[in-house]
Every structure is written in structure tokens, then in C-alpha cells.
PDB file of C-alpha atoms in Angstrom:
ATOM      1  CA  MET A   1     -53.598 132.460 -20.687  1.00 95.00           C
ATOM      2  CA  LYS A   2     -54.989 131.318 -24.543  1.00 98.00           C
ATOM      3  CA  LYS A   3     -51.561 128.888 -25.768  1.00 98.00           C
ATOM      4  CA  PHE A   4     -50.946 130.213 -29.707  1.00 98.00           C
ATOM      5  CA  ALA A   5     -48.701 128.943 -32.654  1.00 98.00           C
ATOM      6  CA  LEU A   6     -47.674 130.573 -36.090  1.00 98.00           C
ATOM      7  CA  ILE A   7     -47.384 129.850 -39.138  1.00 98.00           C
ATOM      8  CA  GLY A   8     -45.542 131.816 -42.197  1.00 98.00           C
ATOM      9  CA  ALA A   9     -43.767 133.518 -39.406  1.00 98.00           C
ATOM     10  CA  ALA A  10     -41.512 135.743 -41.327  1.00 96.00           C
ATOM     11  CA  GLY A  11     -44.132 136.872 -43.427  1.00 93.00           C
ATOM     12  CA  TYR A  12     -44.820 140.550 -43.605  1.00 92.00           C
ATOM     13  CA  ILE A  13     -48.085 140.929 -41.840  1.00 95.00           C
ATOM     14  CA  ALA A  14     -46.780 138.108 -39.062  1.00 97.00           C
ATOM     15  CA  PRO A  15     -45.508 141.277 -36.874  1.00 97.00           C
ATOM     16  CA  ARG A  16     -49.860 142.562 -35.589  1.00 96.00           C
ATOM     17  CA  HIS A  17     -50.461 139.225 -35.057  1.00 98.00           C
ATOM     18  CA  MET A  18     -47.432 138.490 -32.747  1.00 98.00           C
ATOM     19  CA  LYS A  19     -47.920 141.862 -31.663  1.00 97.00           C
ATOM     20  CA  ALA A  20     -52.125 141.071 -31.220  1.00 98.00           C
ATOM     21  CA  ILE A  21     -51.940 138.294 -28.991  1.00 98.00           C
ATOM     22  CA  LYS A  22     -49.060 139.519 -26.914  1.00 98.00           C
ATOM     23  CA  ASP A  23     -51.404 142.750 -26.750  1.00 97.00           C
ATOM     24  CA  THR A  24     -54.653 140.853 -25.489  1.00 98.00           C
ATOM     25  CA  GLY A  25     -52.741 139.267 -22.823  1.00 98.00           C
ATOM     26  CA  ASN A  26     -51.177 135.790 -24.628  1.00 98.00           C
ATOM     27  CA  ASN A  27     -48.163 133.454 -25.340  1.00 98.00           C
ATOM     28  CA  LEU A  28     -47.232 132.455 -28.839  1.00 98.00           C
ATOM     29  CA  LEU A  29     -45.112 129.131 -28.744  1.00 98.00           C
ATOM     30  CA  ALA A  30     -44.347 128.059 -31.382  1.00 98.00           C
ATOM     31  CA  ALA A  31     -43.408 129.577 -34.925  1.00 98.00           C
ATOM     32  CA  TYR A  32     -43.056 128.210 -38.642  1.00 98.00           C
ATOM     33  CA  ASP A  33     -41.582 129.870 -41.602  1.00 98.00           C
ATOM     34  CA  LYS A  34     -39.803 127.536 -44.409  1.00 96.00           C
ATOM     35  CA  GLY A  35     -37.451 131.259 -44.408  1.00 95.00           C
ATOM     36  CA  ASP A  36     -35.640 132.043 -41.340  1.00 94.00           C
ATOM     37  CA  SER A  37     -35.860 136.384 -40.856  1.00 94.00           C
ATOM     38  CA  VAL A  38     -37.568 136.129 -37.861  1.00 96.00           C
ATOM     39  CA  GLY A  39     -36.092 138.250 -35.888  1.00 96.00           C
ATOM     40  CA  ILE A  40     -39.109 140.357 -34.878  1.00 96.00           C
ATOM     41  CA  ILE A  41     -39.906 137.598 -32.929  1.00 98.00           C
ATOM     42  CA  ASP A  42     -37.689 138.816 -30.453  1.00 97.00           C
ATOM     43  CA  SER A  43     -40.077 142.270 -29.781  1.00 97.00           C
ATOM     44  CA  TYR A  44     -42.232 139.668 -28.889  1.00 98.00           C
ATOM     45  CA  PHE A  45     -42.087 136.152 -27.659  1.00 98.00           C
ATOM     46  CA  PRO A  46     -38.213 135.572 -27.244  1.00 97.00           C
ATOM     47  CA  ASP A  47     -38.818 131.876 -25.588  1.00 97.00           C
ATOM     48  CA  ALA A  48     -40.958 131.019 -28.533  1.00 98.00           C
ATOM     49  CA  ASP A  49     -39.699 128.174 -30.514  1.00 98.00           C
ATOM     50  CA  PHE A  50     -39.304 128.938 -34.225  1.00 98.00           C
ATOM     51  CA  PHE A  51     -39.061 125.137 -37.495  1.00 98.00           C
ATOM     52  CA  VAL A  52     -37.993 126.190 -40.282  1.00 98.00           C
ATOM     53  CA  GLU A  53     -38.661 122.887 -42.007  1.00 98.00           C
ATOM     54  CA  PHE A  54     -42.989 122.056 -41.499  1.00 98.00           C
ATOM     55  CA  GLU A  55     -43.155 118.729 -40.786  1.00 98.00           C
ATOM     56  CA  ARG A  56     -40.406 119.712 -37.305  1.00 98.00           C
ATOM     57  CA  PHE A  57     -43.540 122.392 -37.173  1.00 98.00           C
ATOM     58  CA  ASP A  58     -45.929 119.568 -36.746  1.00 98.00           C
ATOM     59  CA  ARG A  59     -43.993 117.851 -35.001  1.00 98.00           C
ATOM     60  CA  HIS A  60     -43.103 119.648 -32.160  1.00 98.00           C
ATOM     61  CA  ILE A  61     -47.369 120.600 -31.549  1.00 98.00           C
ATOM     62  CA  GLU A  62     -47.648 116.705 -30.970  1.00 97.00           C
ATOM     63  CA  LYS A  63     -45.074 116.237 -28.293  1.00 97.00           C
ATOM     64  CA  LEU A  64     -46.565 119.106 -26.794  1.00 97.00           C
ATOM     65  CA  LYS A  65     -50.216 117.499 -26.619  1.00 95.00           C
ATOM     66  CA  TYR A  66     -49.263 114.193 -26.046  1.00 94.00           C
ATOM     67  CA  ASP A  67     -45.618 114.145 -23.574  1.00 95.00           C
ATOM     68  CA  LYS A  68     -46.320 117.647 -22.145  1.00 95.00           C
ATOM     69  CA  ASP A  69     -50.789 117.388 -21.475  1.00 96.00           C
ATOM     70  CA  VAL A  70     -49.694 121.140 -23.509  1.00 96.00           C
ATOM     71  CA  PHE A  71     -52.260 121.469 -26.152  1.00 97.00           C
ATOM     72  CA  LEU A  72     -53.075 124.292 -28.270  1.00 98.00           C
ATOM     73  CA  ASP A  73     -55.666 127.257 -28.193  1.00 98.00           C
ATOM     74  CA  TYR A  74     -55.327 128.499 -31.797  1.00 98.00           C
ATOM     75  CA  VAL A  75     -53.015 128.509 -34.473  1.00 98.00           C
ATOM     76  CA  SER A  76     -52.670 131.652 -36.112  1.00 98.00           C
ATOM     77  CA  ILE A  77     -52.156 131.647 -40.294  1.00 98.00           C
ATOM     78  CA  CYS A  78     -50.096 134.024 -42.177  1.00 98.00           C
ATOM     79  CA  SER A  79     -49.064 132.173 -45.042  1.00 98.00           C
ATOM     80  CA  PRO A  80     -48.713 132.573 -48.717  1.00 97.00           C
ATOM     81  CA  ASN A  81     -52.884 132.634 -50.264  1.00 98.00           C
ATOM     82  CA  TYR A  82     -52.410 129.643 -52.024  1.00 98.00           C
ATOM     83  CA  LEU A  83     -51.395 127.201 -48.529  1.00 98.00           C
ATOM     84  CA  HIS A  84     -54.124 129.004 -45.957  1.00 98.00           C
ATOM     85  CA  ASP A  85     -56.745 126.073 -47.254  1.00 98.00           C
ATOM     86  CA  ALA A  86     -53.703 123.526 -45.517  1.00 98.00           C
ATOM     87  CA  HIS A  87     -52.870 125.073 -42.517  1.00 98.00           C
ATOM     88  CA  ILE A  88     -56.354 125.944 -41.605  1.00 98.00           C
ATOM     89  CA  ARG A  89     -56.392 122.636 -41.699  1.00 98.00           C
ATOM     90  CA  PHE A  90     -53.653 121.221 -40.336  1.00 98.00           C
ATOM     91  CA  ALA A  91     -55.045 123.667 -37.004  1.00 98.00           C
ATOM     92  CA  LEU A  92     -58.348 122.351 -37.021  1.00 98.00           C
ATOM     93  CA  ARG A  93     -56.610 118.653 -37.004  1.00 97.00           C
ATOM     94  CA  SER A  94     -54.274 120.285 -34.109  1.00 97.00           C
ATOM     95  CA  GLY A  95     -57.313 121.211 -31.624  1.00 97.00           C
ATOM     96  CA  ALA A  96     -57.132 124.887 -31.847  1.00 98.00           C
ATOM     97  CA  ASP A  97     -58.531 126.986 -34.043  1.00 98.00           C
ATOM     98  CA  ALA A  98     -57.091 128.549 -36.392  1.00 98.00           C
ATOM     99  CA  ILE A  99     -57.117 132.439 -37.439  1.00 98.00           C
ATOM    100  CA  CYS A 100     -56.331 133.694 -40.692  1.00 98.00           C
ATOM    101  CA  GLU A 101     -54.899 135.965 -42.397  1.00 97.00           C
ATOM    102  CA  LYS A 102     -56.641 137.314 -45.760  1.00 96.00           C
ATOM    103  CA  PRO A 103     -57.956 135.678 -48.179  1.00 97.00           C
ATOM    104  CA  LEU A 104     -59.327 133.034 -46.421  1.00 98.00           C
ATOM    105  CA  VAL A 105     -59.007 131.022 -48.858  1.00 98.00           C
ATOM    106  CA  LEU A 106     -59.054 131.210 -52.769  1.00 98.00           C
ATOM    107  CA  ASN A 107     -61.632 129.682 -53.322  1.00 97.00           C
ATOM    108  CA  PRO A 108     -64.941 129.133 -52.943  1.00 97.00           C
ATOM    109  CA  TRP A 109     -65.009 126.346 -52.458  1.00 98.00           C
ATOM    110  CA  ASN A 110     -62.677 125.552 -50.807  1.00 98.00           C
ATOM    111  CA  ILE A 111     -65.043 127.178 -47.687  1.00 98.00           C
ATOM    112  CA  ASP A 112     -67.708 124.677 -47.926  1.00 97.00           C
ATOM    113  CA  LYS A 113     -65.197 122.471 -47.413  1.00 98.00           C
ATOM    114  CA  LEU A 114     -64.078 123.813 -44.427  1.00 98.00           C
ATOM    115  CA  LYS A 115     -67.131 124.464 -42.504  1.00 98.00           C
ATOM    116  CA  LYS A 116     -67.017 120.168 -42.903  1.00 98.00           C
ATOM    117  CA  VAL A 117     -63.298 119.392 -41.380  1.00 98.00           C
ATOM    118  CA  GLU A 118     -64.877 122.578 -38.559  1.00 98.00           C
ATOM    119  CA  GLU A 119     -67.654 120.207 -38.046  1.00 98.00           C
ATOM    120  CA  ASN A 120     -65.327 116.636 -37.582  1.00 98.00           C
ATOM    121  CA  THR A 121     -63.182 118.619 -35.165  1.00 98.00           C
ATOM    122  CA  GLY A 122     -65.239 120.365 -33.226  1.00 98.00           C
ATOM    123  CA  LYS A 123     -62.930 123.352 -33.874  1.00 98.00           C
ATOM    124  CA  LYS A 124     -63.620 126.988 -35.572  1.00 98.00           C
ATOM    125  CA  VAL A 125     -62.315 128.590 -38.161  1.00 98.00           C
ATOM    126  CA  TYR A 126     -61.933 133.131 -37.672  1.00 98.00           C
ATOM    127  CA  ASN A 127     -61.031 135.321 -40.611  1.00 97.00           C
ATOM    128  CA  ILE A 128     -58.974 138.424 -40.288  1.00 96.00           C
ATOM    129  CA  LEU A 129     -61.471 141.181 -41.736  1.00 96.00           C
ATOM    130  CA  GLN A 130     -60.261 144.064 -39.763  1.00 94.00           C
ATOM    131  CA  LEU A 131     -61.802 147.339 -41.337  1.00 94.00           C
ATOM    132  CA  ARG A 132     -65.346 145.400 -40.185  1.00 96.00           C
ATOM    133  CA  VAL A 133     -63.751 147.694 -37.286  1.00 94.00           C
ATOM    134  CA  HIS A 134     -62.489 150.756 -38.362  1.00 93.00           C
ATOM    135  CA  PRO A 135     -64.070 152.961 -37.126  1.00 91.00           C
ATOM    136  CA  SER A 136     -64.623 155.526 -40.232  1.00 91.00           C
ATOM    137  CA  ILE A 137     -66.316 151.826 -41.468  1.00 93.00           C
ATOM    138  CA  ILE A 138     -68.579 151.513 -39.041  1.00 94.00           C
ATOM    139  CA  ALA A 139     -70.115 154.611 -38.861  1.00 93.00           C
ATOM    140  CA  LEU A 140     -70.827 154.740 -42.579  1.00 94.00           C
ATOM    141  CA  ARG A 141     -72.036 151.259 -42.337  1.00 96.00           C
ATOM    142  CA  GLU A 142     -74.533 153.138 -39.631  1.00 96.00           C
ATOM    143  CA  LYS A 143     -75.522 155.501 -42.372  1.00 94.00           C
ATOM    144  CA  VAL A 144     -76.452 153.453 -44.977  1.00 94.00           C
ATOM    145  CA  ALA A 145     -78.512 151.440 -43.126  1.00 94.00           C
ATOM    146  CA  GLN A 146     -80.567 154.266 -42.037  1.00 94.00           C
ATOM    147  CA  ALA A 147     -80.894 155.622 -45.556  1.00 91.00           C
ATOM    148  CA  LYS A 148     -84.120 154.281 -47.772  1.00 88.00           C
ATOM    149  CA  LYS A 149     -84.663 150.644 -48.029  1.00 87.00           C
ATOM    150  CA  ASP A 150     -83.732 151.409 -51.513  1.00 88.00           C
ATOM    151  CA  THR A 151     -81.117 154.275 -52.169  1.00 93.00           C
ATOM    152  CA  LYS A 152     -78.189 153.819 -54.133  1.00 96.00           C
ATOM    153  CA  PHE A 153     -74.466 155.282 -53.414  1.00 97.00           C
ATOM    154  CA  GLU A 154     -72.161 156.013 -56.087  1.00 97.00           C
ATOM    155  CA  VAL A 155     -69.116 154.642 -54.918  1.00 97.00           C
ATOM    156  CA  ASP A 156     -65.853 155.293 -55.772  1.00 97.00           C
ATOM    157  CA  LEU A 157     -62.839 153.016 -54.768  1.00 97.00           C
ATOM    158  CA  THR A 158     -59.018 153.146 -55.553  1.00 96.00           C
ATOM    159  CA  TYR A 159     -56.122 151.544 -54.455  1.00 95.00           C
ATOM    160  CA  LEU A 160     -52.017 152.279 -54.250  1.00 95.00           C
ATOM    161  CA  THR A 161     -49.604 150.542 -53.073  1.00 94.00           C
ATOM    162  CA  SER A 162     -46.017 150.485 -55.235  1.00 95.00           C
ATOM    163  CA  ARG A 163     -44.543 146.911 -55.118  1.00 95.00           C
ATOM    164  CA  GLY A 164     -41.292 146.831 -56.824  1.00 94.00           C
ATOM    165  CA  HIS A 165     -39.999 143.964 -58.748  1.00 95.00           C
ATOM    166  CA  TRP A 166     -39.755 141.267 -56.568  1.00 95.00           C
ATOM    167  CA  TYR A 167     -43.378 141.048 -56.295  1.00 95.00           C
ATOM    168  CA  GLN A 168     -43.692 139.277 -59.782  1.00 96.00           C
ATOM    169  CA  THR A 169     -40.817 136.793 -58.790  1.00 96.00           C
ATOM    170  CA  SER A 170     -42.595 136.201 -55.474  1.00 96.00           C
ATOM    171  CA  TRP A 171     -46.000 133.845 -55.107  1.00 96.00           C
ATOM    172  CA  LYS A 172     -47.297 137.087 -55.642  1.00 96.00           C
ATOM    173  CA  GLY A 173     -47.120 137.736 -58.226  1.00 96.00           C
ATOM    174  CA  ASP A 174     -47.925 133.915 -59.319  1.00 97.00           C
ATOM    175  CA  VAL A 175     -51.553 134.312 -59.281  1.00 96.00           C
ATOM    176  CA  SER A 176     -51.658 130.338 -58.742  1.00 96.00           C
ATOM    177  CA  LYS A 177     -50.921 131.516 -56.184  1.00 97.00           C
ATOM    178  CA  SER A 178     -51.749 134.294 -54.454  1.00 97.00           C
ATOM    179  CA  GLY A 179     -55.424 134.535 -56.366  1.00 96.00           C
ATOM    180  CA  GLY A 180     -54.361 137.918 -58.909  1.00 96.00           C
ATOM    181  CA  ILE A 181     -53.525 141.203 -57.354  1.00 96.00           C
ATOM    182  CA  ALA A 182     -57.729 141.766 -57.293  1.00 96.00           C
ATOM    183  CA  THR A 183     -58.046 138.781 -54.167  1.00 97.00           C
ATOM    184  CA  ASN A 184     -54.269 139.698 -53.084  1.00 95.00           C
ATOM    185  CA  ILE A 185     -54.831 143.540 -52.289  1.00 95.00           C
ATOM    186  CA  GLY A 186     -58.028 144.148 -52.940  1.00 96.00           C
ATOM    187  CA  VAL A 187     -60.149 140.999 -50.866  1.00 97.00           C
ATOM    188  CA  HIS A 188     -61.047 143.283 -47.445  1.00 95.00           C
ATOM    189  CA  PHE A 189     -62.171 146.167 -49.557  1.00 96.00           C
ATOM    190  CA  TYR A 190     -64.763 143.437 -50.954  1.00 98.00           C
ATOM    191  CA  ASP A 191     -65.284 142.166 -47.651  1.00 98.00           C
ATOM    192  CA  MET A 192     -66.126 146.833 -47.028  1.00 97.00           C
ATOM    193  CA  LEU A 193     -68.043 147.212 -49.803  1.00 98.00           C
ATOM    194  CA  SER A 194     -70.495 143.998 -48.828  1.00 98.00           C
ATOM    195  CA  TRP A 195     -70.395 144.264 -45.531  1.00 98.00           C
ATOM    196  CA  ILE A 196     -71.429 147.481 -45.975  1.00 97.00           C
ATOM    197  CA  PHE A 197     -74.133 148.044 -49.385  1.00 97.00           C
ATOM    198  CA  GLY A 198     -75.283 143.710 -49.440  1.00 96.00           C
ATOM    199  CA  ASP A 199     -76.031 141.589 -51.802  1.00 97.00           C
ATOM    200  CA  VAL A 200     -73.307 141.779 -54.856  1.00 98.00           C
ATOM    201  CA  GLN A 201     -76.272 142.443 -58.451  1.00 98.00           C
ATOM    202  CA  GLU A 202     -73.128 142.501 -60.470  1.00 98.00           C
ATOM    203  CA  ASN A 203     -70.059 142.525 -60.733  1.00 98.00           C
ATOM    204  CA  ILE A 204     -68.042 144.019 -64.464  1.00 98.00           C
ATOM    205  CA  VAL A 205     -64.212 143.943 -64.931  1.00 98.00           C
ATOM    206  CA  HIS A 206     -62.683 145.694 -67.055  1.00 98.00           C
ATOM    207  CA  VAL A 207     -59.060 145.931 -67.274  1.00 97.00           C
ATOM    208  CA  HIS A 208     -57.400 142.844 -65.328  1.00 96.00           C
ATOM    209  CA  GLU A 209     -53.489 142.767 -65.388  1.00 95.00           C
ATOM    210  CA  LYS A 210     -50.574 141.695 -63.542  1.00 94.00           C
ATOM    211  CA  ASP A 211     -49.944 145.331 -62.147  1.00 96.00           C
ATOM    212  CA  ARG A 212     -53.371 146.395 -62.463  1.00 96.00           C
ATOM    213  CA  ALA A 213     -57.385 145.483 -61.615  1.00 97.00           C
ATOM    214  CA  ALA A 214     -60.201 147.698 -62.295  1.00 98.00           C
ATOM    215  CA  GLY A 215     -64.148 147.459 -62.663  1.00 98.00           C
ATOM    216  CA  TYR A 216     -67.939 148.175 -61.091  1.00 98.00           C
ATOM    217  CA  LEU A 217     -69.851 146.246 -58.969  1.00 98.00           C
ATOM    218  CA  GLU A 218     -73.340 146.715 -57.985  1.00 98.00           C
ATOM    219  CA  PHE A 219     -75.009 145.847 -54.277  1.00 98.00           C
ATOM    220  CA  ASP A 220     -77.884 146.439 -53.041  1.00 96.00           C
ATOM    221  CA  ASN A 221     -76.999 149.471 -51.796  1.00 96.00           C
ATOM    222  CA  ALA A 222     -74.361 151.623 -54.247  1.00 97.00           C
ATOM    223  CA  ARG A 223     -72.761 151.758 -57.712  1.00 98.00           C
ATOM    224  CA  VAL A 224     -69.240 150.666 -57.013  1.00 98.00           C
ATOM    225  CA  ARG A 225     -66.218 151.632 -59.346  1.00 98.00           C
ATOM    226  CA  TRP A 226     -62.866 150.280 -57.846  1.00 98.00           C
ATOM    227  CA  PHE A 227     -59.082 150.953 -59.377  1.00 98.00           C
ATOM    228  CA  LEU A 228     -56.528 148.845 -57.610  1.00 98.00           C
ATOM    229  CA  SER A 229     -52.646 148.865 -58.646  1.00 97.00           C
ATOM    230  CA  ILE A 230     -48.971 148.146 -57.212  1.00 97.00           C
ATOM    231  CA  ASN A 231     -47.567 150.110 -60.108  1.00 96.00           C
ATOM    232  CA  SER A 232     -46.100 153.745 -58.757  1.00 94.00           C
ATOM    233  CA  GLU A 233     -46.904 155.037 -62.309  1.00 93.00           C
ATOM    234  CA  TYR A 234     -50.664 155.748 -61.012  1.00 93.00           C
ATOM    235  CA  LEU A 235     -49.557 157.628 -57.431  1.00 93.00           C
ATOM    236  CA  PRO A 236     -50.831 161.112 -57.531  1.00 91.00           C
ATOM    237  CA  LYS A 237     -48.392 163.383 -58.038  1.00 92.00           C
ATOM    238  CA  GLU A 238     -48.569 164.586 -54.516  1.00 92.00           C
ATOM    239  CA  VAL A 239     -48.195 162.194 -52.982  1.00 91.00           C
ATOM    240  CA  LYS A 240     -44.544 160.728 -54.552  1.00 93.00           C
ATOM    241  CA  GLU A 241     -43.822 163.733 -53.172  1.00 93.00           C
ATOM    242  CA  LYS A 242     -43.941 163.086 -49.908  1.00 92.00           C
ATOM    243  CA  GLY A 243     -41.960 160.244 -50.646  1.00 93.00           C
ATOM    244  CA  GLN A 244     -45.229 157.913 -50.086  1.00 91.00           C
ATOM    245  CA  THR A 245     -45.775 154.435 -51.600  1.00 93.00           C
ATOM    246  CA  THR A 246     -48.726 154.381 -50.837  1.00 91.00           C
ATOM    247  CA  PHE A 247     -52.736 155.642 -51.549  1.00 91.00           C
ATOM    248  CA  ARG A 248     -56.058 154.958 -50.735  1.00 91.00           C
ATOM    249  CA  SER A 249     -59.556 156.463 -51.621  1.00 92.00           C
ATOM    250  CA  ILE A 250     -63.282 155.701 -50.869  1.00 94.00           C
ATOM    251  CA  THR A 251     -65.846 158.374 -51.908  1.00 95.00           C
ATOM    252  CA  ILE A 252     -69.368 158.249 -51.766  1.00 95.00           C
ATOM    253  CA  ASN A 253     -71.470 160.898 -54.018  1.00 95.00           C
ATOM    254  CA  GLY A 254     -68.405 162.341 -54.658  1.00 93.00           C
ATOM    255  CA  GLU A 255     -68.157 163.025 -50.643  1.00 93.00           C
ATOM    256  CA  GLU A 256     -64.397 161.554 -49.203  1.00 90.00           C
ATOM    257  CA  LEU A 257     -64.378 159.293 -46.892  1.00 89.00           C
ATOM    258  CA  GLU A 258     -61.474 160.071 -44.158  1.00 75.00           C
ATOM    259  CA  PHE A 259     -60.261 156.383 -42.759  1.00 71.00           C
ATOM    260  CA  SER A 260     -55.679 156.679 -43.579  1.00 66.00           C
ATOM    261  CA  GLY A 261     -55.069 156.545 -40.489  1.00 66.00           C
ATOM    262  CA  GLY A 262     -56.017 154.180 -38.190  1.00 65.00           C
ATOM    263  CA  PHE A 263     -54.966 150.886 -39.088  1.00 68.00           C
ATOM    264  CA  THR A 264     -52.357 149.749 -36.656  1.00 71.00           C
ATOM    265  CA  ASP A 265     -54.367 148.895 -34.568  1.00 89.00           C
ATOM    266  CA  LEU A 266     -57.137 146.655 -36.508  1.00 94.00           C
ATOM    267  CA  HIS A 267     -55.810 142.780 -35.690  1.00 96.00           C
ATOM    268  CA  THR A 268     -55.237 143.656 -32.197  1.00 97.00           C
ATOM    269  CA  MET A 269     -59.553 144.547 -32.274  1.00 96.00           C
ATOM    270  CA  VAL A 270     -60.058 142.054 -34.784  1.00 97.00           C
ATOM    271  CA  TYR A 271     -58.010 139.271 -31.800  1.00 98.00           C
ATOM    272  CA  LYS A 272     -59.907 140.707 -28.843  1.00 98.00           C
ATOM    273  CA  ASP A 273     -63.434 140.048 -30.280  1.00 97.00           C
ATOM    274  CA  ILE A 274     -62.347 136.603 -31.158  1.00 98.00           C
ATOM    275  CA  LEU A 275     -61.534 136.031 -27.442  1.00 98.00           C
ATOM    276  CA  ASP A 276     -64.874 137.228 -26.235  1.00 96.00           C
ATOM    277  CA  GLY A 277     -66.143 134.633 -29.061  1.00 94.00           C
ATOM    278  CA  LYS A 278     -67.951 137.372 -31.484  1.00 94.00           C
ATOM    279  CA  GLY A 279     -65.227 136.776 -34.049  1.00 96.00           C
ATOM    280  CA  TYR A 280     -65.668 136.508 -37.952  1.00 97.00           C
ATOM    281  CA  GLY A 281     -66.426 133.001 -39.206  1.00 97.00           C
ATOM    282  CA  LEU A 282     -66.377 130.225 -42.997  1.00 98.00           C
ATOM    283  CA  GLU A 283     -69.712 132.687 -43.873  1.00 97.00           C
ATOM    284  CA  ALA A 284     -67.874 135.524 -43.075  1.00 97.00           C
ATOM    285  CA  ALA A 285     -65.575 135.449 -45.452  1.00 97.00           C
ATOM    286  CA  ARG A 286     -67.614 134.200 -48.588  1.00 98.00           C
ATOM    287  CA  THR A 287     -68.902 137.004 -50.258  1.00 98.00           C
ATOM    288  CA  ALA A 288     -65.393 137.883 -51.185  1.00 98.00           C
ATOM    289  CA  ILE A 289     -64.559 135.054 -51.861  1.00 98.00           C
ATOM    290  CA  GLU A 290     -66.535 135.585 -54.130  1.00 98.00           C
ATOM    291  CA  ILE A 291     -66.176 138.257 -55.515  1.00 98.00           C
ATOM    292  CA  VAL A 292     -62.478 137.220 -56.114  1.00 98.00           C
ATOM    293  CA  HIS A 293     -63.093 134.147 -57.724  1.00 98.00           C
ATOM    294  CA  GLU A 294     -65.704 135.749 -60.388  1.00 98.00           C
ATOM    295  CA  ILE A 295     -62.926 138.812 -60.961  1.00 98.00           C
ATOM    296  CA  ARG A 296     -60.169 136.833 -61.662  1.00 97.00           C
ATOM    297  CA  THR A 297     -61.714 133.885 -63.980  1.00 96.00           C
ATOM    298  CA  THR A 298     -64.302 136.238 -65.527  1.00 95.00           C
ATOM    299  CA  THR A 299     -63.033 138.512 -68.862  1.00 96.00           C
ATOM    300  CA  PRO A 300     -62.315 141.617 -69.092  1.00 97.00           C
ATOM    301  CA  LYS A 301     -64.906 144.076 -71.101  1.00 96.00           C
ATOM    302  CA  GLY A 302     -62.767 146.916 -71.475  1.00 95.00           C
ATOM    303  CA  ILE A 303     -62.977 149.983 -70.942  1.00 95.00           C
ATOM    304  CA  GLN A 304     -66.937 150.252 -71.817  1.00 93.00           C
ATOM    305  CA  GLY A 305     -70.412 151.494 -69.384  1.00 94.00           C
ATOM    306  CA  SER A 306     -69.918 152.644 -66.396  1.00 95.00           C
ATOM    307  CA  TYR A 307     -66.042 152.818 -64.787  1.00 95.00           C
ATOM    308  CA  HIS A 308     -63.354 154.441 -63.111  1.00 96.00           C
ATOM    309  CA  ASN A 309     -61.443 158.041 -63.786  1.00 94.00           C
ATOM    310  CA  MET A 310     -58.034 156.085 -63.663  1.00 92.00           C
ATOM    311  CA  LEU A 311     -59.014 154.118 -67.038  1.00 94.00           C
ATOM    312  CA  ARG A 312     -59.982 157.603 -68.620  1.00 87.00           C
ATOM    313  CA  ASN A 313     -56.437 157.854 -69.912  1.00 74.00           C
ATOM    314  CA  THR A 314     -54.819 154.491 -70.456  1.00 69.00           C
TER     315      THR A 314
END
């Protein structure tokens, strides 16, 4: 049984990490979040110690180590994006491996610095790249691998996930903290695309606003038009009529990729791979971080060239 701590226990994604820790037969010893709406812990690890001050959490981890000879194996990190880098460093320097939510970091150079911390501590950083274990995505990757080397697939990616007014007030609405919409809700899709279709050849941004972003990515084996939004106005009519708030679609050469289901247990699958020594480390995250960093720092070109259909009426 491995011993875990968790940072960011009150966040949206934290319960999936708690479930993964429990489902893999391990134990959560301590958790931290500056917010205290963490009753969900009772469903998984009611005996875990909880802290709302990082200093007390840090001291507790040290006391476990030096007073009780209890050493953490992993620290799971679900904190706001801009804190990932610091919390990863804390995990490694505490003698534990880090398991971090996406995006691993906000900037490519953060990866280089973390590699040095890995070398100095002998500990590892793992990233939650959950789409890489989705059966439909694995099948698509195998299909692309079997195609001719110079094949270019035509891909359209749409991800709409409605968010209320709270979003812009929270850290997620602050580009310096979240990285912006493409980083916050799109990074795992860019990772998926690069994992399937190869190296990036071109990255063009058409639109980049606080509630939507769109652009064109060309990979070794694909031309991708992408559109992301947190604005419910873009949801298809049939989706709204069903009372749903999220819509995701990927078409490859005009054919829809079915991957609407199968998301519930992906974190547990990722944890199993990490525990089996097959997790994705720092370098696996690099391409997606480079993509979102370029999107964030590039001046949008406007609606021109090869662009997503969702931009036609805007």
C-alpha cells in the first residue's frame, strides 16, 4: 500500500484523484487546500489529516517523516495551474514522486528546471495525460500508425464546456494563473493530437478571447482546425434541448470519432500505469505545453486561411 498526500483537495478534479488512490488499493494520509469545502474526503479517506494552511501541511509531512518514520510515496497535485510548478518541487523535495494534473506547468522552460530537481532529488514527476488511455484514442492512434507515412488526415476538433460568470472572477479567468482558455480546457486535446499525429509543423491562432479560442495546427500526419469555448451560446441546439452543458467532437476525414463516454475511470487507469512504472513523465508533456504557450503568446491572425466552421458566422 503506497502512501499519498494531496494538494488541492477542494478542486473540481480532486475527487477523481481520491478515487484513483482508493481504487488502486492505496492510502491518502494528508490533504491540503486553502478552501475547506472538502467533505468529499469522507467518501474515500475519512481518516486523512486535512490542512488549510500550507505551512501546517508542510510541517505535518515533516513530522510524519522524522517523528514517525512515515515517508510519502506520492503527492497528487490538483491545485490551480500556476501553482503546479511550486507544488511539484515541494513533492520532490519531500522525498515523494509527484502526480500532477494538466497542464503540468504553464511554460516550456519550467519543464527544464523541473528535470534538474528530479536529478537532484532522485524522484519523478508524472503527468495526468488521461486521453492517452482512452480506448477510442488508442484505436485512432493505431489506425494512423498503419496509414502511409505521408498521409495527412483532415481533423476538426470542437470542445464546448459552458462556464458561468464565476469563471472569469476565479483564478481560471486570469491568464497569468490559468494560462488562458486554450491552456485550461484544451491542453489535454493538444497532447492527444500530438501523440496521435506526430510533431507540430505549424501553429496558427485565428481567435483568442476570454471565452473562446480557435486556430489551425498542422502535424506530421494531420491538418487540424480547432475551436474551444466556455460560452454556452455556441452549444448546438440539440445539446441545449437535452439540458447538457458540454459538447465535444472530433472528426477525422469527415467521420466522427466516438469518444463521448469512457471518461469516468481514466484517472484510475493512469494511476495504475504510474504505479506499474509506465507513467508519462516530464518530456511527455513538453509538446502540449509548447503548443499552448505559443497560442497564448501569438497575435491572432483573424478569420483567414483554413479555419474552423464555428468561426464562419462570427
